[in-house]
mmCIF file of C-alpha atoms and ligand atoms in Angstrom:
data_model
loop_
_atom_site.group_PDB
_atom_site.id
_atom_site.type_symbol
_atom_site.label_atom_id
_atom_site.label_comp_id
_atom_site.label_asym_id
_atom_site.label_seq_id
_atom_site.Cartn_x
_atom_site.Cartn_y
_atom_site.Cartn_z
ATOM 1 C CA UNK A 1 -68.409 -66.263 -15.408
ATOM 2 C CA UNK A 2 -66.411 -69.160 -16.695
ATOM 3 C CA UNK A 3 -64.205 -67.470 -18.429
ATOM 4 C CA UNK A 4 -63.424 -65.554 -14.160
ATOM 5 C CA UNK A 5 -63.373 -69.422 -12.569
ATOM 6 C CA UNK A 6 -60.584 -70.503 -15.231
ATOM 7 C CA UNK A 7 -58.696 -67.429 -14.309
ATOM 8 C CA UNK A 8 -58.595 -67.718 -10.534
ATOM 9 C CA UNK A 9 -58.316 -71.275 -10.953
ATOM 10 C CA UNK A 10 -55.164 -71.459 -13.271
ATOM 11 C CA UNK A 11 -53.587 -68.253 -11.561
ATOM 12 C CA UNK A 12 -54.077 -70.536 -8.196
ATOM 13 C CA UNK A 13 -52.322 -73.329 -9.851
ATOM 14 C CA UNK A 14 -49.200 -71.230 -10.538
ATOM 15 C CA UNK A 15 -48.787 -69.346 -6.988
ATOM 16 C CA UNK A 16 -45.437 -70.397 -6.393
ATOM 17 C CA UNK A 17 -44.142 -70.354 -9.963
ATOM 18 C CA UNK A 18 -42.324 -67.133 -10.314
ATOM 19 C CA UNK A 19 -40.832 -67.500 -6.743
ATOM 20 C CA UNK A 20 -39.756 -71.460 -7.886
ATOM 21 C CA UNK A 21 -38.229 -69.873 -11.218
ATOM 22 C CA UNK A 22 -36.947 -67.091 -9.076
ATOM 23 C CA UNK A 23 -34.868 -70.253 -6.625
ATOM 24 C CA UNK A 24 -34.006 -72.089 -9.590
ATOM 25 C CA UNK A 25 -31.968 -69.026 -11.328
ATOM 26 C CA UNK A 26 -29.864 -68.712 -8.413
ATOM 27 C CA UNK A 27 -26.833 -70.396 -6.947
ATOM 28 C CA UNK A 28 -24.912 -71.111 -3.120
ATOM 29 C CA UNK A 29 -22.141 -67.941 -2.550
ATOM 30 C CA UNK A 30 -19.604 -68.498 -0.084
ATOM 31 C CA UNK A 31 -21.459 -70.233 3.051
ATOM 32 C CA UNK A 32 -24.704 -69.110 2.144
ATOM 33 C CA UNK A 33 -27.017 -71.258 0.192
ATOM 34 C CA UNK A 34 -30.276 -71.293 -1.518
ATOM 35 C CA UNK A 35 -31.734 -73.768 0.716
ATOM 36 C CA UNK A 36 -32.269 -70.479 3.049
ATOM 37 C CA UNK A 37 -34.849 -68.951 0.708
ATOM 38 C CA UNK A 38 -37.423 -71.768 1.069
ATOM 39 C CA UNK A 39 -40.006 -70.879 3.005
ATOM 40 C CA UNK A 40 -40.987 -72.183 5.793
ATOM 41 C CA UNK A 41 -44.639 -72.480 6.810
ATOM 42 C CA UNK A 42 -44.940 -69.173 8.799
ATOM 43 C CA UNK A 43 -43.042 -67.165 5.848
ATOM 44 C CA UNK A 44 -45.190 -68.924 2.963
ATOM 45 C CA UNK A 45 -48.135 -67.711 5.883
ATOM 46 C CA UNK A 46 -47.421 -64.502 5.666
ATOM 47 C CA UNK A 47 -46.628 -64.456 2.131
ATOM 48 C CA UNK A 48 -49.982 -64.805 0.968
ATOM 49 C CA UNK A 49 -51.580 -61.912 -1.194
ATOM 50 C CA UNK A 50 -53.264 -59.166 0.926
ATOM 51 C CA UNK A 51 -56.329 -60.263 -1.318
ATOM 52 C CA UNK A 52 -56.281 -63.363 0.250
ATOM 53 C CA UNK A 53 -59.233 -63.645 3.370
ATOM 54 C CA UNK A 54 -57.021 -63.919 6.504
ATOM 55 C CA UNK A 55 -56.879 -67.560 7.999
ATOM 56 C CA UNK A 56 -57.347 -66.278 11.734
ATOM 57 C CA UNK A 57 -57.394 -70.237 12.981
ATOM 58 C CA UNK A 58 -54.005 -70.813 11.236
ATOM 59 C CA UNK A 59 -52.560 -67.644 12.125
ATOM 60 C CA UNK A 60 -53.470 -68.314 16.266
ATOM 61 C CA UNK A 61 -51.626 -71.653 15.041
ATOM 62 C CA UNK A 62 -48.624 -70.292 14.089
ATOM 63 C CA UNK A 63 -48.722 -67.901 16.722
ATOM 64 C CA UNK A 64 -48.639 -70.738 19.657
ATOM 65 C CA UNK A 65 -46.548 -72.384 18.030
ATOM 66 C CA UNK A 66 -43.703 -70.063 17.608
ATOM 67 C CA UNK A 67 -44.527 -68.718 21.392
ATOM 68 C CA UNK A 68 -43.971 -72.437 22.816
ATOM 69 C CA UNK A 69 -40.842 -72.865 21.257
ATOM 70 C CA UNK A 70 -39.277 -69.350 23.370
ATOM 71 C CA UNK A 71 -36.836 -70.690 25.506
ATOM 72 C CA UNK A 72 -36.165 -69.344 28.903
ATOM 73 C CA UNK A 73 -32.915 -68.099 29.607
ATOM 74 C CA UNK A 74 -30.586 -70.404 31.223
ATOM 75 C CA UNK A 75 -30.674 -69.248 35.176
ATOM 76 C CA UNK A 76 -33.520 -67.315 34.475
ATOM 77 C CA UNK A 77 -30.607 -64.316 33.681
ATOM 78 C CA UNK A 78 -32.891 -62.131 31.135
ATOM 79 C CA UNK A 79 -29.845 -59.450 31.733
ATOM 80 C CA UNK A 80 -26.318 -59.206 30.696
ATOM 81 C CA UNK A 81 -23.965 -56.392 29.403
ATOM 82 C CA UNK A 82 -25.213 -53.155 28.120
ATOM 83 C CA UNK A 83 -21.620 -52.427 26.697
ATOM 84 C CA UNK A 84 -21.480 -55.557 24.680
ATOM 85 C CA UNK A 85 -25.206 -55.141 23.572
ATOM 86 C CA UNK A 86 -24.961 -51.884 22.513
ATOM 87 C CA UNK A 87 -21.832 -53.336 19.724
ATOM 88 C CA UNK A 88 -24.808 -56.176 18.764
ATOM 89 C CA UNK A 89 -27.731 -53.720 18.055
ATOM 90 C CA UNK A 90 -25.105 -51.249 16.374
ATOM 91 C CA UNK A 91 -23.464 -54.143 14.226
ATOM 92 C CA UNK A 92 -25.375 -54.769 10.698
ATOM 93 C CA UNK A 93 -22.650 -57.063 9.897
ATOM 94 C CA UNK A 94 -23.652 -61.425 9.280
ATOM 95 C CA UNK A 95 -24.885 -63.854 7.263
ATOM 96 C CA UNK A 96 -24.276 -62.040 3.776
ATOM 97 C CA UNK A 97 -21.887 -64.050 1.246
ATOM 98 C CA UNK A 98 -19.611 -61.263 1.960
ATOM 99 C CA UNK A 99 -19.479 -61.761 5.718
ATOM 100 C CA UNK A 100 -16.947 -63.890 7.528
ATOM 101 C CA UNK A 101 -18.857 -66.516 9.110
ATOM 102 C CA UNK A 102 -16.220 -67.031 12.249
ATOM 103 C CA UNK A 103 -17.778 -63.654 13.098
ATOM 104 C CA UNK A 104 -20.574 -63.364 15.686
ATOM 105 C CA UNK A 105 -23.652 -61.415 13.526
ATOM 106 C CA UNK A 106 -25.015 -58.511 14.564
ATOM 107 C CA UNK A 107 -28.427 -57.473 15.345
ATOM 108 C CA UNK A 108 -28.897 -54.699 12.686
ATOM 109 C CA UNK A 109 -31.697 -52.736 15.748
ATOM 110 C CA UNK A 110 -30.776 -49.195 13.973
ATOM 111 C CA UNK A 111 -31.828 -50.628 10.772
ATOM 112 C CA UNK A 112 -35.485 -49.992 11.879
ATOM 113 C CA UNK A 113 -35.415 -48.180 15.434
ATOM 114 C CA UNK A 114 -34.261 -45.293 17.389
ATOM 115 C CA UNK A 115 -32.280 -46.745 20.403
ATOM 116 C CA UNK A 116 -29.371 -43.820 21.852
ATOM 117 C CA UNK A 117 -31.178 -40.854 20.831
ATOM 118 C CA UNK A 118 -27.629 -39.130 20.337
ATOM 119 C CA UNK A 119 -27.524 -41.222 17.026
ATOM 120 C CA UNK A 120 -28.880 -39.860 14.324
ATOM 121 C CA UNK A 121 -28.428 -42.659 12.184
ATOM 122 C CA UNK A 122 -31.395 -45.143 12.226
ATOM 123 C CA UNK A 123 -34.425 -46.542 10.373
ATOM 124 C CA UNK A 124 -38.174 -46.379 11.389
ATOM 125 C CA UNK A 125 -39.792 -48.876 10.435
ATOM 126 C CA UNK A 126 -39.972 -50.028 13.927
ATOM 127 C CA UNK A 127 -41.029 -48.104 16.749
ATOM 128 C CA UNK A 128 -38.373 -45.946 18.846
ATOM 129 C CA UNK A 129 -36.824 -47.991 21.787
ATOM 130 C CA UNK A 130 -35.243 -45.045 23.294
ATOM 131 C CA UNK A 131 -36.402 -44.594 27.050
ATOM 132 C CA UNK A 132 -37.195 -48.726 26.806
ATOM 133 C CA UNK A 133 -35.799 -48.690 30.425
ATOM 134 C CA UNK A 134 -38.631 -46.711 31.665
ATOM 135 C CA UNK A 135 -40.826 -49.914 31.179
ATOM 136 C CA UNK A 136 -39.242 -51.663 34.559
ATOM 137 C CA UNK A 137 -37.405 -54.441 35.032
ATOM 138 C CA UNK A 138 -40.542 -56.867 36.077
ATOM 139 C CA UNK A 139 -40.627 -60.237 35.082
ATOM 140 C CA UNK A 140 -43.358 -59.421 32.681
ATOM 141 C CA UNK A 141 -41.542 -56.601 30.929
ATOM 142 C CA UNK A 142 -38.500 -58.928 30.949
ATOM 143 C CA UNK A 143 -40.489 -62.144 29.259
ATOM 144 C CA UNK A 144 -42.241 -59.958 26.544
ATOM 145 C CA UNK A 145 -39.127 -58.657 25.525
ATOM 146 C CA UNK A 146 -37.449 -61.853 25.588
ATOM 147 C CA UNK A 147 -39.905 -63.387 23.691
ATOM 148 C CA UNK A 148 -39.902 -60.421 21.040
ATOM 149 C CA UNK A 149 -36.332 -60.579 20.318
ATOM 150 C CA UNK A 150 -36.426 -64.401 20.522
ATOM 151 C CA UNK A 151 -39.504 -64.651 17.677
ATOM 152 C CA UNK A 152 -41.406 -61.489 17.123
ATOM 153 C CA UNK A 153 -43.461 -64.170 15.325
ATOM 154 C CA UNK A 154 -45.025 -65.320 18.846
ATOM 155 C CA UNK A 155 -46.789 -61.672 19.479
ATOM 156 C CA UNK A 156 -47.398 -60.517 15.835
ATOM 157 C CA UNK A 157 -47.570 -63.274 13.726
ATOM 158 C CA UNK A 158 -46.311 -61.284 10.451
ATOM 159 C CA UNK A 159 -44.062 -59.266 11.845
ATOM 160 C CA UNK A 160 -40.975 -57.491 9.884
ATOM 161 C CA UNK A 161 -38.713 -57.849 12.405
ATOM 162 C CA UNK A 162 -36.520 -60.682 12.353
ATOM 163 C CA UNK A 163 -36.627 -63.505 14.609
ATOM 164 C CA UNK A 164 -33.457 -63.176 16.443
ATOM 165 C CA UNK A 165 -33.167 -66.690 18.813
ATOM 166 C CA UNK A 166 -35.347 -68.869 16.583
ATOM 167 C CA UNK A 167 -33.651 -68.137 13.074
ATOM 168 C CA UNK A 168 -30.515 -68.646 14.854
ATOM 169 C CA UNK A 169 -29.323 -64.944 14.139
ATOM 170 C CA UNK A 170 -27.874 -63.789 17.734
ATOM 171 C CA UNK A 171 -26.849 -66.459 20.584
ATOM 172 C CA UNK A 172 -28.486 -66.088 23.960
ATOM 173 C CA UNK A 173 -25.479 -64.423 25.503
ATOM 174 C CA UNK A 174 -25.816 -61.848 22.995
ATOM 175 C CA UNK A 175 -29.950 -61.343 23.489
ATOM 176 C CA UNK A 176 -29.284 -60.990 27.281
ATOM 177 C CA UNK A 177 -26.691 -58.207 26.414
ATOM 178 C CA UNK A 178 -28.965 -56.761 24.008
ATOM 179 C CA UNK A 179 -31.543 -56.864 26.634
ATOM 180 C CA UNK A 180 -29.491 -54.922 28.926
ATOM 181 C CA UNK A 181 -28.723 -52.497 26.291
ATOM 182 C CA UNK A 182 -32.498 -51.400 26.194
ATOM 183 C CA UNK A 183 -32.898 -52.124 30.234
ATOM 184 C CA UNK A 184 -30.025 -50.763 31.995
ATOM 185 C CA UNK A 185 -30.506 -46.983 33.766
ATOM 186 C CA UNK A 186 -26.968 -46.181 32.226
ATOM 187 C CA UNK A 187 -26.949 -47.377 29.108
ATOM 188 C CA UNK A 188 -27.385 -44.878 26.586
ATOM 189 C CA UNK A 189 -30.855 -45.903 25.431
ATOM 190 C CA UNK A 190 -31.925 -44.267 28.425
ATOM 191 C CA UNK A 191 -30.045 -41.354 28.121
ATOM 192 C CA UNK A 192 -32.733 -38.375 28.346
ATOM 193 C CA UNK A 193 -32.842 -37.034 24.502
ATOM 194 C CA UNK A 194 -29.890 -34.583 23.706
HETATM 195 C C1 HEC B 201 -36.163 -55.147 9.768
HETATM 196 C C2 HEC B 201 -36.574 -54.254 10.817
HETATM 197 C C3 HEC B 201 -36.297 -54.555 12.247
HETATM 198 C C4 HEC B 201 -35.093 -54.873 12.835
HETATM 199 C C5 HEC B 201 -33.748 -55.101 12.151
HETATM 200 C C6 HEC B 201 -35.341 -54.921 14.254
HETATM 201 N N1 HEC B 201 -36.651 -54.658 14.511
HETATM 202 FE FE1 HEC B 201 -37.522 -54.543 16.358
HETATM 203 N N2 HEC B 201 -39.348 -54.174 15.483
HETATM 204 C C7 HEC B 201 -39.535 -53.985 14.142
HETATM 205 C C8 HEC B 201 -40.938 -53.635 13.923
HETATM 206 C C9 HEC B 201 -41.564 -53.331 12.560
HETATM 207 C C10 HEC B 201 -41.562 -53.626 15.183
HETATM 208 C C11 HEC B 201 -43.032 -53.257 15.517
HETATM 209 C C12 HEC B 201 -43.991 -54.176 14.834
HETATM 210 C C13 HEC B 201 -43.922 -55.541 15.395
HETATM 211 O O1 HEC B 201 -44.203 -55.694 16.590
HETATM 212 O O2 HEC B 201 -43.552 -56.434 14.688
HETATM 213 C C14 HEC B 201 -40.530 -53.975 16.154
HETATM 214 C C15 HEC B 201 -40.745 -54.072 17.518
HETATM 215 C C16 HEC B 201 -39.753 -54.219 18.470
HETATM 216 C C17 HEC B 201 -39.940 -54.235 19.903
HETATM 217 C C18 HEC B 201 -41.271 -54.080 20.625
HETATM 218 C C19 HEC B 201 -41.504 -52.593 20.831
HETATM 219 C C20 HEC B 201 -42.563 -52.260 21.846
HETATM 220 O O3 HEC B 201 -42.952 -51.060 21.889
HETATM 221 O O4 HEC B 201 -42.994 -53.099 22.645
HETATM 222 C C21 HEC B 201 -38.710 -54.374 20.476
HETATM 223 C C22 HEC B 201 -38.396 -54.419 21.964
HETATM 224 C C23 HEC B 201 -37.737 -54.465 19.396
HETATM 225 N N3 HEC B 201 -38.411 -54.376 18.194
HETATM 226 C C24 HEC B 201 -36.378 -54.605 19.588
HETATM 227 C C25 HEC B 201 -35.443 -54.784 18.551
HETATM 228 C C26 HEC B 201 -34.031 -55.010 18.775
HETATM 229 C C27 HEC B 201 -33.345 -54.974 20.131
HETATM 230 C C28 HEC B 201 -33.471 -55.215 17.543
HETATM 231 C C29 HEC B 201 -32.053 -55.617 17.231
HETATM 232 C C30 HEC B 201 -31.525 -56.795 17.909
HETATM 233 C C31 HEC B 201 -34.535 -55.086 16.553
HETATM 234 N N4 HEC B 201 -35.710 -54.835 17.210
HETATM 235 C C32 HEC B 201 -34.347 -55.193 15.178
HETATM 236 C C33 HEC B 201 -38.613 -54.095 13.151
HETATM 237 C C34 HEC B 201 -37.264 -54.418 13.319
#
């Protein structure tokens, strides 16, 4: 029994070690630096061990707080260009070393969802978004979707998806044109499936 308590105690004491060591062994590339792989509270949140009892108080912490900080979007325009969105979910292009900085990043959707069911290409780890425009433009449907694309954090606090407005990945023009590109009757997202 002793012997157990030393073990879970010392193995508590070195939690962050390997991911420390891990930081330390690595070095800035181009504009990106290593300062982006410390966590912040939500990712060291959701980073605990699925052993680990689920802080639900914490997480409902987290939660609000990542919901209050959605902004709405200036004029209260939730909508802009399918045609330009469509080039932003499409794009997997940003924020590697590799990447040219003085270009806007994409969004990377087909990484993890079906969007235009004519392409084949496209991951699943996400649900399928194609037909999305079926939903209706309400105000509702408009703010959830906002808000999921701005930080998925705010519905489902350890999401996978990334957190689009609030890391600072896409601008606003370029969520409302996303937007569009799962909204808009003629954009291919609501094509009917070929
Ligand atoms: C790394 C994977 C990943 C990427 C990239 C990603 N998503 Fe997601 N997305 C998910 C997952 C997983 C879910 C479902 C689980 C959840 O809610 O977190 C989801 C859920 C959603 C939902 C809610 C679906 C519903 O039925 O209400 C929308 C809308 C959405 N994503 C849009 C997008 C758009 C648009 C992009 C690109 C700008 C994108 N996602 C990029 C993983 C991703």
């Amino acid at each position: 029994m002793q012997l157990l308590a030393f073990i879970i105690f010392s193995s508590s004491l070195c939690a962050d070690e390997p991911y420390d060591a891990l930081l330390d062994s690595m070095t800035d590339k181009n504009f990106v630096t290593v300062e982006r792989l410390k966590q912040d509270e939500l990712q060291e949140f959701c980073s605990q061990p699925r052993t680990a009892s689920v802080d639900e108080a914490r997480a409902a912490e987290l939660r609000a707080a990542a919901l209050s900080d959605v902004p709405i979007p200036s004029g209260e325009n939730y909508l802009g260009d399918w045609q330009l969105g469509e080039k932003v979910a499409s794009n997997g292009r940003g924020l590697q070393y590799s990447d040219d900085p003085e270009q806007e990043n994409g969004g990377n959707c087909y990484a993890c969802h079906q969007l235009d069911p004519s392409e084949v290409a496209y991951g699943n780890l996400g649900p399928s978004l194609s037909g999305y425009g079926a939903r209706g433009q309400s105000i509702v449907m408009l703010q959830y979707t906002w808000t999921k694309l701005w930080n998925t954090h705010a519905y489902n606090i350890c999401s996978h998806m990334p957190r689009f407005g609030a890391a600072g990945i896409l601008t606003e023009q370029q969520l409302r044109d996303v937007m569009a590109f799962l909204f808009d009757p003629n954009s291919p997202v609501n094509r009917s499936q070929p």
